[in-house]
């Protein structure tokens, strides 16, 4: 157990010019969750970060709106203008005046960082009794990143930004990951001593290393095991790559837990989805948000589960089926071409092909619930206009539009009676050919 208080500072004030977007970089999403959300989660999931400061600047209002809705222990602090990463951290300093614990600093654009790594990182900092620990990684192509400079004895003495490197330093492959742990009391004075006399005219956070070395503090580096974790997002190409990495992590974990995934390359599953063993996921399935899926289910091919699904055991979600915010109990089938939204389906329900729960009123913007109880079934191409309940064992005839509750064990049918006009086709043919005679 850590006997220090830990707070985090997340740097998210930059514009992200290379995203070429109206949206600030940190609000771009992977599986419908902004990348900033992943970083806040990593900090929170360590279990020891009790408060986070998110430094906002570019499109600050939008970022603030997201953060305030997402996490109650995160506070936004405005940095305007954006004078560099060191200046960004300094904006949080007034809130940490008498703080005597650790501060973890994280760049806001590294959604693949994990709580596990942050825990090991802070443990290493504690073990070394360090004042400052910077996370580093070995990159074959370090271009563009800050380099870890060491003296002839291998002691970590500074971080040098790409634009400030000498020819010799350009060859260094150990880079600065942009994740730091500070003993706030001893390192905080560094932020009043930063200078901007560098190639970019910015106040660099990285200069605190040199300051700490000069002030005889204990400065350490921590080499990352898995470089993927600090994969930074600067463009939409990198956003797609990060999503792939994240997805791979999830599908591998699920397969290790006993889920059968036929084609991991075309299966996309959000990290917050849990799936029971022996469930079979067929190709081209897309699952976003937080969902619980049971054992022995069969999902896909081409199924879309959109968030808030609680699916029991032995459930079938077939092709071209979309599920949103719905509870589906054991042994129920939704096999083809259906939309189930804001619904509760009991067990042994059978949903016919093309059944739609009409949950949304576009005029009032109200969403309503559909309840389908145990053993009930719907015929193909039926529309259930919510709010509506189909009781136990009831049956909805194919092609029906259901606007009122259906009693248990009864049949609801809204179809107009079928009419057969004998010889109608013959008559048409005769009419056509007759005209030509
Ligand atoms: C930074 C590091 C570099 C490291 C790299 C890792 C510095 C000076 N350099 O470089 O050593 O290898 O990260 O990815 O820190 N930000 C603000 N306010 C500002 C400027 C930036 O909040 O005034 C935020 C950005 O939104 C971003 C983060 O800080 O989330 C990093 O800024 P960025 O400009 O991307 O730094 P790099 O040049 O990548
Ligand atoms: Ca920069």
XYZ file of C-alpha atoms and ligand atoms in Angstrom:
477
model
C 0.000 0.000 0.000
C 1.106 3.469 -0.882
C 1.299 5.754 2.122
C 1.360 8.911 0.003
C -1.518 10.864 -1.446
C -1.470 10.867 -5.243
C -2.968 13.397 -7.639
C -2.689 13.544 -11.399
C -2.294 16.353 -13.898
C -3.448 15.582 -17.433
C -2.230 17.901 -20.198
C -5.023 18.546 -22.652
C -4.771 22.204 -23.664
C -3.102 21.754 -27.042
C -4.933 22.086 -30.328
C -3.939 18.940 -32.151
C -3.505 20.737 -35.485
C -2.710 17.535 -37.354
C -6.136 16.049 -36.577
C -7.538 18.625 -39.073
C -10.745 18.720 -37.105
C -13.273 21.087 -35.522
C -13.067 18.880 -32.449
C -10.146 19.237 -30.008
C -7.767 16.276 -30.256
C -8.524 14.848 -26.820
C -12.257 14.606 -27.616
C -11.762 12.262 -30.563
C -13.255 8.913 -29.674
C -12.340 5.267 -29.756
C -15.421 3.048 -29.277
C -17.504 6.183 -28.615
C -15.286 7.231 -25.692
C -13.066 10.328 -26.039
C -9.357 9.550 -25.718
C -9.202 11.847 -22.699
C -11.684 9.492 -20.998
C -9.211 6.616 -21.358
C -6.481 8.607 -19.617
C -8.771 9.718 -16.789
C -9.791 6.058 -16.370
C -6.176 4.854 -16.281
C -5.436 7.333 -13.485
C -8.607 6.457 -11.555
C -8.192 2.712 -12.007
C -4.857 2.768 -10.184
C -7.015 3.080 -7.089
C -4.661 5.641 -5.558
C -5.256 8.808 -7.589
C -7.885 10.699 -5.619
C -8.039 13.862 -7.718
C -7.063 14.860 -11.252
C -6.439 18.261 -12.812
C -7.105 18.405 -16.518
C -5.339 21.345 -18.156
C -7.617 22.739 -20.858
C -7.084 25.532 -23.376
C -8.006 24.931 -26.996
C -11.829 24.586 -27.157
C -11.759 24.624 -23.359
C -15.557 24.767 -23.000
C -16.092 21.568 -24.964
C -13.386 19.718 -23.060
C -14.725 20.981 -19.723
C -18.227 19.857 -20.603
C -16.974 16.352 -21.302
C -14.810 16.148 -18.167
C -17.510 17.421 -15.808
C -19.966 14.843 -17.123
C -17.417 12.043 -17.086
C -15.580 12.165 -13.800
C -16.460 13.867 -10.537
C -12.898 13.773 -9.173
C -11.416 15.640 -12.162
C -11.143 19.415 -12.146
C -10.429 21.471 -15.274
C -7.842 24.231 -15.103
C -7.553 26.782 -17.903
C -4.258 27.447 -19.639
C -4.548 30.410 -21.995
C -2.425 31.083 -23.960
C -0.659 27.723 -24.296
C 2.961 28.510 -23.549
C 4.245 24.953 -23.306
C 3.903 21.798 -21.215
C 5.791 23.271 -18.250
C 3.505 26.292 -18.177
C 0.530 23.895 -18.404
C 1.537 22.003 -15.256
C 2.224 25.277 -13.474
C -1.456 26.237 -13.929
C -2.388 23.470 -11.482
C 0.185 24.608 -8.904
C -2.175 26.959 -6.985
C -4.390 23.954 -6.212
C -1.444 21.997 -4.841
C 0.024 24.647 -2.566
C 0.427 22.609 0.588
C 0.217 19.212 -1.050
C 2.761 16.742 0.263
C 2.386 13.690 -1.948
C 2.986 12.441 -5.483
C 1.793 14.096 -8.675
C 1.579 11.953 -11.784
C 1.695 13.987 -14.988
C 0.282 12.505 -18.175
C 0.050 13.787 -21.736
C -3.610 13.877 -22.751
C -3.174 12.015 -26.032
C -2.007 8.541 -24.908
C -5.206 6.476 -24.493
C -3.393 3.142 -24.390
C -1.655 3.749 -21.076
C -2.889 1.273 -18.457
C -3.518 1.559 -14.739
C -1.278 -1.522 -14.285
C 1.691 0.306 -15.782
C 1.014 3.445 -13.753
C 0.960 1.299 -10.603
C 4.329 -0.278 -11.436
C 5.701 3.131 -12.361
C 4.694 4.681 -9.035
C 5.956 1.609 -7.169
C 9.372 2.042 -8.832
C 9.365 5.726 -7.876
C 8.580 4.824 -4.263
C 11.136 2.035 -4.140
C 13.911 4.309 -5.444
C 12.855 6.974 -2.965
C 12.930 9.292 -5.968
C 11.944 12.935 -6.194
C 11.292 12.715 -9.908
C 10.785 9.707 -12.175
C 10.256 10.043 -15.927
C 8.904 7.191 -17.992
C 11.071 6.337 -20.978
C 10.961 3.871 -23.850
C 13.330 2.568 -26.478
C 12.204 3.492 -29.992
C 13.852 2.376 -33.242
C 12.680 5.615 -34.765
C 12.845 8.268 -32.036
C 12.338 11.195 -34.421
C 10.225 14.018 -33.015
C 10.404 12.876 -29.402
C 12.371 14.183 -26.435
C 15.593 12.193 -25.834
C 16.798 10.872 -22.496
C 20.308 12.309 -22.021
C 22.704 10.473 -19.695
C 26.212 11.312 -18.492
C 29.184 9.029 -19.095
C 28.239 6.935 -16.063
C 24.750 6.381 -17.461
C 23.101 8.723 -14.996
C 19.914 10.365 -16.299
C 20.630 14.112 -16.429
C 18.208 15.785 -18.849
C 15.506 15.487 -21.495
C 16.384 17.160 -24.777
C 13.601 18.026 -27.228
C 14.116 16.972 -30.856
C 14.428 20.576 -32.032
C 17.131 21.264 -29.431
C 19.225 18.114 -29.968
C 22.809 18.021 -31.154
C 23.695 15.597 -33.995
C 25.040 13.223 -31.375
C 21.867 13.368 -29.271
C 19.672 12.695 -32.317
C 21.049 9.145 -32.312
C 19.733 8.423 -28.795
C 16.951 5.860 -28.965
C 15.685 6.215 -25.419
C 12.833 8.704 -25.539
C 10.692 10.578 -23.060
C 7.249 9.011 -22.882
C 5.542 12.085 -21.441
C 4.580 10.448 -18.128
C 6.154 11.656 -14.891
C 5.889 11.077 -11.169
C 6.925 13.949 -8.918
C 7.395 14.302 -5.238
C 5.448 17.515 -5.336
C 6.975 19.235 -2.324
C 10.569 18.908 -3.545
C 10.004 19.375 -7.299
C 7.308 22.102 -7.355
C 9.867 24.969 -7.079
C 11.186 23.890 -10.508
C 8.094 25.363 -12.145
C 9.003 28.867 -10.995
C 12.431 28.493 -12.572
C 11.514 27.364 -16.090
C 12.903 29.377 -19.010
C 11.681 29.528 -22.594
C 15.015 30.150 -24.280
C 14.768 27.060 -26.514
C 14.073 26.285 -30.174
C 10.279 26.460 -29.713
C 10.177 29.427 -27.306
C 8.075 27.323 -24.913
C 8.216 26.542 -21.207
C 9.163 22.880 -21.337
C 7.997 20.509 -18.637
C 10.988 18.374 -19.546
C 13.380 21.012 -18.159
C 12.410 20.026 -14.606
C 14.800 17.076 -14.963
C 17.827 19.311 -15.382
C 16.613 21.518 -12.534
C 16.203 18.520 -10.237
C 19.660 17.184 -11.110
C 21.216 20.606 -10.446
C 19.391 20.762 -7.123
C 20.765 17.336 -6.152
C 17.392 15.628 -6.077
C 16.968 11.931 -6.722
C 16.061 11.658 -10.427
C 15.141 8.316 -11.998
C 13.901 6.911 -15.272
C 11.538 3.990 -15.679
C 11.777 2.073 -18.945
C 8.405 1.030 -20.284
C 7.939 -2.668 -21.094
C 5.319 -2.275 -23.812
C 5.866 0.726 -26.099
C 2.310 0.497 -27.380
C 1.101 2.034 -24.110
C 2.515 5.443 -24.915
C 1.408 5.432 -28.510
C 0.463 9.090 -28.961
C -2.301 10.333 -31.212
C -1.527 13.265 -33.484
C -3.514 12.384 -36.601
C -6.590 10.451 -37.637
C -4.306 7.726 -38.995
C -2.849 7.282 -35.513
C -6.346 7.385 -34.015
C -7.302 4.381 -36.155
C -4.054 2.589 -35.236
C -4.680 3.173 -31.533
C -8.203 1.755 -31.896
C -6.713 -1.379 -33.494
C -4.196 -1.793 -30.662
C -6.912 -1.353 -28.073
C -9.219 -3.778 -29.838
C -6.490 -6.378 -30.144
C -5.875 -6.135 -26.413
C -9.575 -6.734 -25.745
C -10.123 -9.639 -28.138
C -6.971 -11.379 -26.903
C -8.131 -11.018 -23.297
C -11.594 -12.334 -24.164
C -10.175 -15.331 -26.022
C -7.957 -16.063 -23.028
C -11.106 -16.002 -20.920
C -12.736 -18.605 -23.160
C -14.674 -16.583 -25.713
C -14.446 -17.956 -29.242
C -13.747 -15.228 -31.780
C -13.692 -16.514 -35.332
C -12.029 -13.482 -36.926
C -10.298 -11.076 -34.518
C -9.444 -8.800 -37.451
C -13.068 -7.932 -38.196
C -14.399 -8.113 -34.650
C -14.479 -4.855 -32.682
C -15.241 -5.020 -28.988
C -15.012 -2.132 -26.532
C -12.732 -2.740 -23.539
C -15.650 -2.333 -21.130
C -17.581 -5.295 -22.485
C -17.461 -8.580 -20.578
C -18.341 -11.836 -22.315
C -18.811 -15.297 -20.789
C -16.901 -18.377 -21.860
C -17.994 -20.452 -24.841
C -19.794 -17.538 -26.406
C -19.124 -17.548 -30.120
C -18.502 -14.246 -31.876
C -18.785 -14.474 -35.657
C -17.057 -12.022 -38.058
C -17.953 -8.358 -38.477
C -19.397 -7.772 -35.041
C -19.128 -4.240 -33.605
C -19.661 -3.733 -29.870
C -19.257 -0.330 -28.212
C -19.816 0.984 -24.691
C -20.347 -1.015 -21.516
C -22.039 -4.379 -21.943
C -22.355 -7.698 -20.178
C -22.812 -10.744 -22.380
C -23.258 -14.200 -20.868
C -22.016 -17.689 -21.685
C -22.839 -19.916 -24.657
C -24.255 -17.062 -26.709
C -23.882 -16.740 -30.456
C -23.338 -13.199 -31.703
C -23.175 -12.161 -35.355
C -22.073 -12.237 -38.055
C -22.720 -8.493 -38.645
C -24.262 -7.659 -35.274
C -24.051 -4.232 -33.610
C -24.312 -3.900 -29.856
C -24.305 -0.250 -28.974
C -23.959 0.188 -25.212
C -25.840 -0.812 -22.114
C -26.685 -4.357 -23.211
C -27.126 -6.986 -20.499
C -27.402 -10.275 -22.270
C -27.886 -13.569 -20.409
C -26.714 -17.066 -21.303
C -27.401 -18.988 -24.475
C -28.770 -15.970 -26.311
C -28.633 -15.641 -30.072
C -28.010 -12.211 -31.606
C -27.910 -12.804 -35.337
C -27.023 -10.946 -38.502
C -27.982 -7.307 -38.990
C -29.325 -6.994 -35.478
C -28.748 -3.834 -33.429
C -29.109 -3.868 -29.652
C -29.022 -0.750 -27.451
C -29.624 -0.319 -23.694
C -31.568 -3.535 -23.329
C -31.792 -6.488 -20.982
C -32.127 -9.857 -22.682
C -32.590 -12.930 -20.490
C -31.421 -16.522 -21.050
C -32.340 -18.647 -24.080
C -33.794 -15.796 -26.103
C -33.264 -15.401 -29.837
C -33.003 -12.226 -31.874
C -31.762 -13.904 -34.980
C -32.167 -11.610 -37.945
C -32.577 -7.999 -39.058
C -33.977 -6.471 -35.868
C -33.608 -3.376 -33.711
C -33.999 -3.834 -29.963
C -33.584 -0.545 -28.075
C -34.520 0.475 -24.495
C -36.142 -2.921 -24.062
C -36.450 -5.768 -21.591
C -36.739 -9.219 -23.072
C -37.506 -12.162 -20.809
C -36.227 -15.678 -21.277
C -37.202 -17.986 -24.142
C -38.458 -15.041 -26.161
C -38.327 -15.416 -29.911
C -38.004 -12.253 -31.945
C -39.010 -12.749 -35.566
C -36.908 -11.429 -38.427
C -37.302 -7.705 -38.961
C -38.909 -6.885 -35.616
C -38.399 -3.254 -34.625
C -38.878 -1.706 -31.201
C -39.921 1.838 -32.104
C -38.479 3.501 -29.017
C -37.971 7.088 -30.120
C -40.391 9.897 -30.702
C -38.506 12.409 -32.884
C -40.933 15.232 -32.058
C -40.942 14.966 -28.259
C -37.425 13.424 -28.322
C -38.656 11.005 -25.661
C -37.408 7.410 -25.622
C -39.773 4.768 -24.302
C -39.512 1.178 -23.157
C -40.608 -2.074 -24.719
C -41.137 -5.038 -22.386
C -41.446 -8.535 -23.778
C -42.042 -11.173 -21.129
C -40.949 -14.823 -20.899
C -41.903 -17.095 -23.759
C -43.511 -14.391 -25.901
C -42.773 -14.175 -29.602
C -43.057 -11.669 -32.394
C -43.720 -12.487 -36.026
C -41.547 -11.214 -38.813
C -41.693 -7.554 -39.700
C -43.602 -6.441 -36.632
C -43.235 -2.987 -35.111
C -43.643 -2.572 -31.354
C -44.409 1.083 -30.670
C -43.079 1.901 -27.199
C -44.088 2.227 -24.451
C -45.630 -1.204 -24.799
C -45.651 -4.577 -23.016
C -46.034 -7.990 -24.608
C -46.939 -10.307 -21.724
C -45.919 -13.941 -21.070
C -46.367 -16.373 -23.924
C -48.210 -13.828 -26.050
C -47.821 -13.894 -29.786
C -47.565 -11.013 -32.204
C -48.553 -11.920 -35.734
C -46.188 -11.180 -38.596
C -46.500 -7.713 -40.048
C -48.344 -6.272 -37.042
C -47.944 -2.789 -35.623
C -48.433 -3.026 -31.874
C -49.501 0.147 -30.095
C -51.256 -1.379 -27.035
C -50.182 -3.920 -24.429
C -50.807 -7.557 -25.338
C -52.243 -9.909 -22.681
C -50.523 -13.130 -21.723
C -51.186 -16.123 -24.013
C -53.101 -14.026 -26.563
C -52.468 -13.251 -30.210
C -52.205 -9.664 -31.412
C -52.720 -9.126 -35.096
C -53.124 -5.806 -36.902
C -52.811 -7.079 -40.431
C -55.688 -6.393 -42.819
C -57.394 -9.619 -43.926
C -55.832 -11.309 -46.915
C -57.771 -11.068 -50.158
C -57.209 -13.295 -53.167
C -58.320 -12.142 -56.600
C -58.360 -15.239 -58.767
C -56.979 -15.029 -62.284
C -55.887 -11.417 -61.769
C -52.561 -12.002 -63.490
C -54.146 -13.724 -66.464
C -56.425 -10.733 -66.826
C -53.504 -8.316 -66.904
C -51.670 -10.351 -69.522
C -54.800 -10.534 -71.632
C -55.332 -6.781 -71.406
C -51.775 -6.076 -72.555
C -51.731 -8.511 -75.463
C -55.320 -7.600 -76.432
C -54.242 -4.040 -77.135
C -51.707 -5.288 -79.723
C -54.001 -7.481 -81.797
C 6.204 16.084 -25.355
C 7.535 16.156 -24.597
C 8.528 15.193 -25.265
C 7.961 13.795 -25.269
C 6.589 13.772 -25.937
C 5.958 12.424 -25.753
C 7.691 18.449 -23.756
C 8.355 19.752 -23.913
N 8.034 17.512 -24.645
O 6.436 16.548 -26.662
O 9.740 15.206 -24.554
O 8.853 12.919 -25.960
O 5.723 14.745 -25.330
O 4.786 12.329 -26.507
O 6.900 18.273 -22.862
N -0.054 20.790 -23.901
C -0.696 21.682 -23.062
N -0.295 22.989 -23.049
C 0.719 23.448 -23.815
C 1.371 22.545 -24.667
C 0.967 21.227 -24.685
O -1.609 21.302 -22.341
O 1.024 24.645 -23.703
C -0.478 19.396 -23.903
C -0.923 18.874 -25.255
O -2.320 19.044 -25.407
C -0.530 17.400 -25.191
C 0.643 17.381 -24.233
O 0.634 18.598 -23.550
O -1.548 16.583 -24.662
C 1.967 17.220 -24.971
O 2.144 18.301 -25.835
P 2.775 18.122 -27.282
O 2.875 19.449 -27.922
O 2.061 17.052 -28.009
O 4.229 17.644 -26.850
P 5.267 16.909 -27.740
O 5.847 17.870 -28.714
O 4.666 15.673 -28.258
Ca 4.948 20.309 -29.243
